[in-house]
């Protein structure tokens, strides 16, 4: 459609619109996850909607149609991502939550690595969009199979849907195969406990996202982690822009970007379980801020190798900040509002990412201001992260009361002081 010269500004507008679609889809899917629908219906509906919307992008006849279709397609993909993220986390016990989430992150990275090869095979953007949509269609064709994604029993219990929780837990027990006598006794005691809770036919109780605004600790944690995710995604463009002049080929920056994402995922997986979520998030935010400030003030005075090194360190740290902020939020938010709260945090990260294409508009002088603002925000985030609790090794909070009872531990555990005062004489 001749999106060049005077119409070149429409290209970054399309990219921003697609990312805003991810923002809207994250918020909408989060609300659906915590309402009467639940995690599994939100995932299935988003996946089914993504197929016709993806075909609509491939068959678009003008720019406006592509703009609208990409917006809605991004919203559908965000809904599937968020509902799957929440349901997967709620099926894990504390020692395996981080590992399972990071393994899923490596599958995401594998898809990003396969995308350029798929693009080379397709050679046309319509064929590429159709190929991606067909892959989604194969997955959506299995929507009727419960094994595709079981409803979260944790959410069912937290919202007092005891009958559905009992059926889901039985399905999980049966899919695990025959177990030992201890596990059989445990299942029987669990079912007996569910039967006792079912007496009196308690009514399900659903929670709305508005209840987060009436809390103090939950609201504070959500704002801080959403702010950190926003900064981690928004500041990344400040580093990637420094890569292009120092790399041999135009697509090299893409592979460097994906490689740093894999390095960040591996770093979080190896350190966050040992040193805690808050300490690693603080470290990555400090590295992001320092790299950004050095590039902002000294780029024209530094060697190319140092600029490239600082850019790679900054990209890796910002990736870690974003993924760890989202994961941290999923652990500190209570089950009854986890979907809606996490939708706001994920949406904030895509708002930060959506600001990057705007600075790519020709004759735009907003990049320097973009860099200054996000570098300042990174310093502010370092101070606010100190106010977060620690979720390492702890069970997920179920109710709003559980979320409000979380307290901020000291960053460094110190041994108790010894009292050397002499005893008073009688």
Short mmCIF file of C-alpha atoms in Angstrom, two decimals:
data_model
loop_
_atom_site.label_atom_id
_atom_site.label_comp_id
_atom_site.label_asym_id
_atom_site.label_seq_id
_atom_site.Cartn_x
_atom_site.Cartn_y
_atom_site.Cartn_z
CA UNK A 1 0.00 0.00 0.00
CA UNK A 2 2.97 2.36 -0.61
CA UNK A 3 3.70 2.94 3.07
CA UNK A 4 6.82 4.96 2.23
CA UNK A 5 7.87 8.61 2.19
CA UNK A 6 4.94 10.68 3.46
CA UNK A 7 3.01 7.53 4.53
CA UNK A 8 5.92 5.89 6.29
CA UNK A 9 4.54 6.86 9.73
CA UNK A 10 1.77 4.29 9.26
CA UNK A 11 4.22 1.38 9.73
CA UNK A 12 5.12 2.16 13.39
CA UNK A 13 1.45 3.02 13.96
CA UNK A 14 0.50 -0.54 12.94
CA UNK A 15 3.14 -1.99 15.29
CA UNK A 16 1.91 0.16 18.17
CA UNK A 17 -1.71 -0.81 17.47
CA UNK A 18 -0.84 -4.52 17.58
CA UNK A 19 0.91 -4.11 20.95
CA UNK A 20 -2.03 -2.10 22.31
CA UNK A 21 -4.20 -5.04 21.25
CA UNK A 22 -2.06 -7.24 23.51
CA UNK A 23 -2.67 -4.73 26.31
CA UNK A 24 -6.45 -4.75 25.88
CA UNK A 25 -6.51 -8.53 25.53
CA UNK A 26 -4.48 -9.02 28.71
CA UNK A 27 -6.85 -6.85 30.74
CA UNK A 28 -9.99 -8.43 29.25
CA UNK A 29 -8.72 -12.01 29.65
CA UNK A 30 -7.67 -11.29 33.23
CA UNK A 31 -11.19 -10.13 34.05
CA UNK A 32 -12.64 -13.23 32.36
CA UNK A 33 -10.30 -15.55 34.28
CA UNK A 34 -11.58 -14.30 37.65
CA UNK A 35 -15.26 -14.08 36.67
CA UNK A 36 -17.67 -16.96 36.25
CA UNK A 37 -15.83 -18.17 33.16
CA UNK A 38 -12.51 -19.26 34.67
CA UNK A 39 -9.10 -19.98 33.22
CA UNK A 40 -9.94 -22.76 30.77
CA UNK A 41 -12.89 -21.07 28.99
CA UNK A 42 -10.86 -17.86 28.65
CA UNK A 43 -8.02 -19.82 27.03
CA UNK A 44 -10.27 -21.78 24.68
CA UNK A 45 -12.32 -18.77 23.58
CA UNK A 46 -9.19 -16.68 22.95
CA UNK A 47 -7.63 -19.50 20.93
CA UNK A 48 -10.76 -20.03 18.84
CA UNK A 49 -11.13 -16.28 18.17
CA UNK A 50 -7.49 -16.00 17.12
CA UNK A 51 -8.08 -18.23 14.05
CA UNK A 52 -10.61 -16.07 12.12
CA UNK A 53 -8.86 -12.89 13.24
CA UNK A 54 -5.54 -14.23 11.94
CA UNK A 55 -7.15 -15.08 8.62
CA UNK A 56 -8.64 -11.57 8.57
CA UNK A 57 -5.11 -10.12 8.78
CA UNK A 58 -3.93 -12.35 5.92
CA UNK A 59 -6.90 -11.41 3.71
CA UNK A 60 -6.91 -7.68 4.50
CA UNK A 61 -7.61 -5.50 1.46
CA UNK A 62 -6.50 -2.10 2.79
CA UNK A 63 -4.46 -0.51 5.57
CA UNK A 64 -7.39 0.25 7.87
CA UNK A 65 -8.56 -3.36 7.73
CA UNK A 66 -5.07 -4.61 8.59
CA UNK A 67 -4.91 -2.11 11.47
CA UNK A 68 -8.17 -3.30 13.04
CA UNK A 69 -7.49 -6.99 12.40
CA UNK A 70 -4.02 -6.79 13.93
CA UNK A 71 -5.45 -5.03 16.99
CA UNK A 72 -8.03 -7.78 17.58
CA UNK A 73 -5.57 -10.56 16.69
CA UNK A 74 -3.14 -9.26 19.32
CA UNK A 75 -5.96 -9.15 21.88
CA UNK A 76 -6.87 -12.80 21.18
CA UNK A 77 -3.25 -13.94 21.46
CA UNK A 78 -2.86 -12.05 24.74
CA UNK A 79 -5.97 -13.74 26.14
CA UNK A 80 -4.60 -17.19 25.35
CA UNK A 81 -1.17 -16.33 26.78
CA UNK A 82 -2.45 -14.87 30.05
CA UNK A 83 -5.02 -17.56 30.87
CA UNK A 84 -2.49 -20.31 30.13
CA UNK A 85 0.14 -18.54 32.25
CA UNK A 86 -2.17 -18.31 35.28
CA UNK A 87 -3.52 -21.86 35.01
CA UNK A 88 -0.04 -23.35 34.59
CA UNK A 89 1.28 -21.51 37.63
CA UNK A 90 -1.63 -22.59 39.84
CA UNK A 91 -1.00 -26.27 39.08
CA UNK A 92 2.59 -26.13 40.43
CA UNK A 93 3.91 -26.54 43.95
CA UNK A 94 6.32 -23.87 45.30
CA UNK A 95 9.65 -25.60 44.39
CA UNK A 96 8.63 -26.06 40.74
CA UNK A 97 6.76 -22.82 39.97
CA UNK A 98 9.78 -20.92 38.69
CA UNK A 99 11.24 -23.85 36.72
CA UNK A 100 7.98 -24.65 34.91
CA UNK A 101 7.41 -20.98 34.04
CA UNK A 102 10.94 -20.56 32.69
CA UNK A 103 10.65 -23.75 30.62
CA UNK A 104 7.52 -22.24 29.07
CA UNK A 105 9.59 -19.11 28.42
CA UNK A 106 12.14 -21.17 26.51
CA UNK A 107 9.34 -22.51 24.28
CA UNK A 108 8.38 -18.89 23.57
CA UNK A 109 12.00 -18.15 22.64
CA UNK A 110 12.11 -21.24 20.40
CA UNK A 111 9.11 -19.87 18.52
CA UNK A 112 10.93 -16.55 18.03
CA UNK A 113 13.95 -18.39 16.65
CA UNK A 114 11.80 -20.40 14.24
CA UNK A 115 9.95 -17.34 12.94
CA UNK A 116 12.73 -16.02 10.63
CA UNK A 117 13.14 -19.45 9.04
CA UNK A 118 9.39 -19.69 8.51
CA UNK A 119 9.46 -16.22 6.95
CA UNK A 120 12.21 -17.28 4.53
CA UNK A 121 10.12 -20.28 3.46
CA UNK A 122 6.93 -18.28 2.98
CA UNK A 123 8.51 -15.25 1.25
CA UNK A 124 5.24 -13.29 1.52
CA UNK A 125 3.66 -11.73 4.61
CA UNK A 126 0.17 -13.03 3.76
CA UNK A 127 1.45 -16.61 3.43
CA UNK A 128 3.40 -16.21 6.70
CA UNK A 129 0.32 -14.94 8.51
CA UNK A 130 -1.73 -17.83 7.10
CA UNK A 131 0.87 -20.38 8.20
CA UNK A 132 0.89 -19.03 11.76
CA UNK A 133 -2.91 -19.04 11.81
CA UNK A 134 -3.06 -22.64 10.65
CA UNK A 135 -0.81 -23.67 13.53
CA UNK A 136 -3.25 -21.95 15.90
CA UNK A 137 -6.16 -23.69 14.14
CA UNK A 138 -4.61 -27.12 14.79
CA UNK A 139 -4.42 -26.31 18.49
CA UNK A 140 -7.92 -24.80 18.58
CA UNK A 141 -9.34 -27.95 16.95
CA UNK A 142 -8.64 -29.76 20.24
CA UNK A 143 -10.73 -27.33 22.33
CA UNK A 144 -13.14 -30.10 23.36
CA UNK A 145 -10.35 -32.16 24.94
CA UNK A 146 -10.08 -31.46 28.70
CA UNK A 147 -6.44 -32.55 28.66
CA UNK A 148 -5.62 -29.47 26.59
CA UNK A 149 -6.02 -27.38 29.75
CA UNK A 150 -7.79 -28.38 32.94
CA UNK A 151 -9.55 -25.76 35.01
CA UNK A 152 -7.45 -24.59 37.94
CA UNK A 153 -8.56 -26.50 41.05
CA UNK A 154 -6.91 -23.82 43.19
CA UNK A 155 -9.21 -21.15 41.74
CA UNK A 156 -12.25 -23.43 42.05
CA UNK A 157 -11.55 -24.00 45.75
CA UNK A 158 -10.83 -20.32 46.41
CA UNK A 159 -14.18 -19.33 44.86
CA UNK A 160 -16.07 -22.17 46.65
CA UNK A 161 -16.94 -24.14 43.50
CA UNK A 162 -16.45 -27.38 45.40
CA UNK A 163 -18.22 -29.79 43.05
CA UNK A 164 -16.20 -28.66 40.03
CA UNK A 165 -13.03 -28.76 42.16
CA UNK A 166 -13.74 -32.34 43.17
CA UNK A 167 -14.20 -33.44 39.55
CA UNK A 168 -11.03 -31.65 38.44
CA UNK A 169 -8.94 -33.16 41.24
CA UNK A 170 -10.27 -36.64 40.44
CA UNK A 171 -9.33 -36.13 36.78
CA UNK A 172 -5.83 -35.08 37.80
CA UNK A 173 -5.49 -38.09 40.11
CA UNK A 174 -6.67 -40.50 37.39
CA UNK A 175 -4.33 -39.02 34.78
CA UNK A 176 -1.40 -39.56 37.16
CA UNK A 177 -1.85 -43.33 37.02
CA UNK A 178 -1.85 -45.75 39.94
CA UNK A 179 -0.05 -44.33 42.97
CA UNK A 180 1.26 -45.60 46.27
CA UNK A 181 -0.83 -46.30 49.35
CA UNK A 182 0.20 -42.97 50.84
CA UNK A 183 -1.04 -41.03 47.83
CA UNK A 184 -4.30 -43.02 47.79
CA UNK A 185 -4.86 -42.23 51.46
CA UNK A 186 -4.11 -38.59 50.77
CA UNK A 187 -6.64 -38.50 47.92
CA UNK A 188 -9.30 -40.10 50.09
CA UNK A 189 -8.70 -37.61 52.91
CA UNK A 190 -8.84 -34.75 50.43
CA UNK A 191 -12.13 -35.94 48.97
CA UNK A 192 -13.53 -36.42 52.48
CA UNK A 193 -12.53 -32.87 53.33
CA UNK A 194 -14.25 -31.60 50.19
CA UNK A 195 -17.39 -33.49 51.11
CA UNK A 196 -17.40 -31.87 54.54
CA UNK A 197 -16.95 -28.44 53.00
CA UNK A 198 -19.82 -29.09 50.59
CA UNK A 199 -22.31 -29.49 53.44
CA UNK A 200 -24.85 -26.72 53.38
CA UNK A 201 -24.33 -26.11 49.62
CA UNK A 202 -22.14 -22.98 49.85
CA UNK A 203 -22.65 -20.51 47.01
CA UNK A 204 -19.70 -19.64 44.76
CA UNK A 205 -18.16 -16.26 45.47
CA UNK A 206 -16.46 -14.37 42.64
CA UNK A 207 -14.26 -11.31 43.01
CA UNK A 208 -13.91 -8.27 40.76
CA UNK A 209 -10.78 -6.32 39.93
CA UNK A 210 -12.27 -3.30 41.73
CA UNK A 211 -11.61 -5.06 45.04
CA UNK A 212 -7.86 -4.66 44.45
CA UNK A 213 -8.27 -0.87 44.66
CA UNK A 214 -9.75 -1.22 48.15
CA UNK A 215 -6.69 -3.04 49.51
CA UNK A 216 -3.38 -1.62 50.68
CA UNK A 217 -0.67 -4.30 50.35
CA UNK A 218 -2.08 -5.98 47.21
CA UNK A 219 -2.56 -2.63 45.48
CA UNK A 220 0.97 -1.51 46.40
CA UNK A 221 2.54 -4.75 45.11
CA UNK A 222 0.55 -4.57 41.86
CA UNK A 223 1.54 -0.95 41.17
CA UNK A 224 5.24 -1.57 41.86
CA UNK A 225 5.46 -4.72 39.74
CA UNK A 226 3.40 -3.19 36.94
CA UNK A 227 5.72 -0.18 37.00
CA UNK A 228 8.79 -2.45 36.84
CA UNK A 229 7.34 -4.45 33.93
CA UNK A 230 6.51 -1.19 32.12
CA UNK A 231 10.09 0.05 32.52
CA UNK A 232 11.69 -3.27 31.53
CA UNK A 233 9.74 -3.36 28.26
CA UNK A 234 9.89 0.36 27.48
CA UNK A 235 13.60 0.91 28.04
CA UNK A 236 14.61 -2.00 25.81
CA UNK A 237 14.31 0.11 22.67
CA UNK A 238 16.93 2.50 24.07
CA UNK A 239 19.44 -0.38 23.98
CA UNK A 240 18.39 -2.05 20.70
CA UNK A 241 18.79 1.22 18.83
CA UNK A 242 22.51 1.17 19.72
CA UNK A 243 22.94 -2.34 18.27
CA UNK A 244 22.21 -1.63 14.60
CA UNK A 245 25.33 0.46 13.74
CA UNK A 246 27.68 -2.14 15.32
CA UNK A 247 26.27 -5.36 13.80
CA UNK A 248 27.16 -6.71 10.33
CA UNK A 249 23.67 -7.53 8.99
CA UNK A 250 20.29 -5.92 9.46
CA UNK A 251 18.72 -9.09 10.94
CA UNK A 252 21.60 -9.66 13.38
CA UNK A 253 19.95 -7.38 15.95
CA UNK A 254 16.90 -9.67 15.98
CA UNK A 255 18.97 -12.73 16.85
CA UNK A 256 20.92 -10.76 19.46
CA UNK A 257 17.60 -9.67 20.98
CA UNK A 258 16.32 -13.27 21.13
CA UNK A 259 19.67 -14.52 22.44
CA UNK A 260 19.65 -12.00 25.28
CA UNK A 261 16.08 -13.04 26.10
CA UNK A 262 17.26 -16.66 26.41
CA UNK A 263 20.19 -15.56 28.58
CA UNK A 264 17.86 -13.55 30.82
CA UNK A 265 15.49 -16.51 31.15
CA UNK A 266 18.37 -18.81 32.10
CA UNK A 267 19.76 -16.27 34.58
CA UNK A 268 16.41 -15.88 36.34
CA UNK A 269 15.93 -19.65 36.45
CA UNK A 270 19.35 -20.18 38.09
CA UNK A 271 19.30 -17.31 40.59
CA UNK A 272 15.75 -16.37 41.59
CA UNK A 273 15.13 -19.69 43.34
CA UNK A 274 18.35 -19.44 45.32
CA UNK A 275 18.58 -15.75 46.21
CA UNK A 276 14.90 -14.78 46.12
CA UNK A 277 12.69 -12.92 43.68
CA UNK A 278 13.09 -9.47 45.20
CA UNK A 279 16.90 -9.49 45.35
CA UNK A 280 17.29 -10.61 41.71
CA UNK A 281 14.65 -8.14 40.51
CA UNK A 282 16.51 -5.38 42.34
CA UNK A 283 19.85 -6.46 40.84
CA UNK A 284 18.48 -6.55 37.27
CA UNK A 285 16.82 -3.15 37.69
CA UNK A 286 20.09 -1.65 38.96
CA UNK A 287 21.98 -3.10 35.96
CA UNK A 288 19.33 -1.74 33.59
CA UNK A 289 19.52 1.74 35.12
CA UNK A 290 23.32 1.90 35.20
CA UNK A 291 23.66 0.70 31.58
CA UNK A 292 21.04 3.20 30.46
CA UNK A 293 22.65 6.14 32.27
CA UNK A 294 26.13 5.31 30.93
CA UNK A 295 24.85 5.09 27.35
CA UNK A 296 22.81 8.24 27.77
CA UNK A 297 25.75 10.32 29.01
CA UNK A 298 28.85 8.76 27.41
CA UNK A 299 27.89 7.08 24.10
CA UNK A 300 29.86 9.53 21.96
CA UNK A 301 32.97 9.12 24.12
CA UNK A 302 33.03 5.32 24.43
CA UNK A 303 34.55 2.71 22.15
CA UNK A 304 32.17 0.78 19.92
CA UNK A 305 32.89 -2.46 21.79
CA UNK A 306 31.96 -0.87 25.14
CA UNK A 307 28.76 0.60 23.68
CA UNK A 308 27.85 -2.82 22.27
CA UNK A 309 28.63 -4.53 25.60
CA UNK A 310 26.55 -2.05 27.62
CA UNK A 311 23.67 -2.43 25.16
CA UNK A 312 23.70 -6.23 25.41
CA UNK A 313 23.89 -6.09 29.23
CA UNK A 314 21.04 -3.58 29.30
CA UNK A 315 18.84 -5.66 26.99
CA UNK A 316 19.47 -8.83 29.02
CA UNK A 317 18.75 -7.08 32.31
CA UNK A 318 15.59 -5.42 30.97
CA UNK A 319 14.32 -8.78 29.71
CA UNK A 320 14.92 -10.23 33.17
CA UNK A 321 13.11 -7.31 34.82
CA UNK A 322 10.02 -7.82 32.65
CA UNK A 323 9.70 -11.59 32.98
CA UNK A 324 10.53 -11.61 36.69
CA UNK A 325 8.08 -8.78 37.42
CA UNK A 326 5.27 -10.73 35.75
CA UNK A 327 6.21 -13.95 37.54
CA UNK A 328 6.62 -12.16 40.88
CA UNK A 329 3.18 -10.57 40.48
CA UNK A 330 1.59 -13.96 39.81
CA UNK A 331 3.03 -15.23 43.11
CA UNK A 332 2.02 -12.32 45.37
CA UNK A 333 -1.47 -11.73 43.94
CA UNK A 334 -4.23 -13.78 45.63
CA UNK A 335 -5.91 -16.54 43.64
CA UNK A 336 -9.32 -14.84 43.65
CA UNK A 337 -7.97 -11.80 41.73
CA UNK A 338 -4.79 -13.24 40.20
CA UNK A 339 -6.08 -13.16 36.64
CA UNK A 340 -7.27 -9.56 36.72
CA UNK A 341 -4.23 -8.30 38.62
CA UNK A 342 -1.78 -10.12 36.37
CA UNK A 343 -3.66 -8.82 33.33
CA UNK A 344 -2.97 -5.26 34.49
CA UNK A 345 0.74 -6.02 35.04
CA UNK A 346 1.14 -7.72 31.64
CA UNK A 347 -0.84 -4.90 30.02
CA UNK A 348 1.55 -2.36 31.56
CA UNK A 349 4.52 -4.22 30.05
CA UNK A 350 2.99 -4.03 26.57
CA UNK A 351 2.20 -0.32 27.01
CA UNK A 352 5.92 0.21 27.60
CA UNK A 353 6.75 -1.86 24.53
CA UNK A 354 4.19 0.04 22.43
CA UNK A 355 6.00 3.33 23.08
CA UNK A 356 9.08 2.14 21.16
CA UNK A 357 7.71 2.16 17.56
CA UNK A 358 6.57 5.78 17.99
CA UNK A 359 10.19 6.92 18.31
CA UNK A 360 10.96 5.20 14.98
CA UNK A 361 8.75 7.66 13.06
CA UNK A 362 10.90 9.58 10.55
CA UNK A 363 12.00 13.08 11.64
CA UNK A 364 10.94 12.26 15.19
CA UNK A 365 13.07 13.74 17.96
CA UNK A 366 11.42 11.78 20.74
CA UNK A 367 14.11 9.12 21.20
CA UNK A 368 16.29 11.24 23.51
CA UNK A 369 13.31 12.18 25.67
CA UNK A 370 12.19 8.53 25.66
CA UNK A 371 15.63 7.47 26.92
CA UNK A 372 15.79 10.16 29.61
CA UNK A 373 12.31 9.38 30.96
CA UNK A 374 12.83 5.61 31.17
CA UNK A 375 16.31 5.96 32.69
CA UNK A 376 14.77 8.16 35.42
CA UNK A 377 11.97 5.66 35.93
CA UNK A 378 14.53 2.86 36.36
CA UNK A 379 16.13 4.73 39.27
CA UNK A 380 12.70 5.23 40.85
CA UNK A 381 11.92 1.52 40.40
CA UNK A 382 15.06 0.56 42.35
CA UNK A 383 13.68 2.39 45.38
CA UNK A 384 10.15 1.00 45.08
CA UNK A 385 11.21 -2.65 44.71
CA UNK A 386 12.54 -2.52 48.28
CA UNK A 387 8.91 -2.33 49.47
CA UNK A 388 7.94 -5.72 48.01
CA UNK A 389 7.48 -8.94 50.00
CA UNK A 390 9.35 -12.17 49.23
CA UNK A 391 7.43 -15.08 47.68
CA UNK A 392 10.23 -17.64 47.32
CA UNK A 393 9.23 -21.05 48.69
CA UNK A 394 5.86 -19.83 49.97
CA UNK A 395 2.42 -21.09 49.02
CA UNK A 396 0.29 -18.91 46.78
CA UNK A 397 -2.08 -16.58 48.66
CA UNK A 398 -5.68 -17.66 48.22
CA UNK A 399 -7.92 -14.90 49.58
CA UNK A 400 -7.63 -11.13 49.81
CA UNK A 401 -6.81 -11.54 53.50
CA UNK A 402 -3.86 -13.77 52.60
CA UNK A 403 -2.62 -11.16 50.15
CA UNK A 404 -2.92 -8.37 52.71
CA UNK A 405 -0.97 -10.36 55.32
CA UNK A 406 2.24 -10.41 53.24
CA UNK A 407 5.01 -8.40 54.87
CA UNK A 408 8.29 -7.00 53.60
CA UNK A 409 11.25 -8.99 54.99
CA UNK A 410 14.75 -7.48 55.31
CA UNK A 411 16.76 -7.61 52.10
CA UNK A 412 19.72 -9.23 53.87
CA UNK A 413 19.11 -11.72 56.67
CA UNK A 414 21.28 -10.73 59.60
CA UNK A 415 22.08 -12.93 62.61
CA UNK A 416 20.39 -11.81 65.85
CA UNK A 417 22.41 -9.44 67.95
CA UNK A 418 23.87 -10.80 71.15
CA UNK A 419 23.12 -8.99 74.34
CA UNK A 420 26.36 -8.39 76.25
CA UNK A 421 24.81 -6.28 79.01
CA UNK A 422 25.61 -7.62 82.49
CA UNK A 423 22.74 -8.99 84.51
CA UNK A 424 21.34 -6.66 87.10
CA UNK A 425 22.29 -7.47 90.66
CA UNK A 426 19.40 -8.65 92.81
#
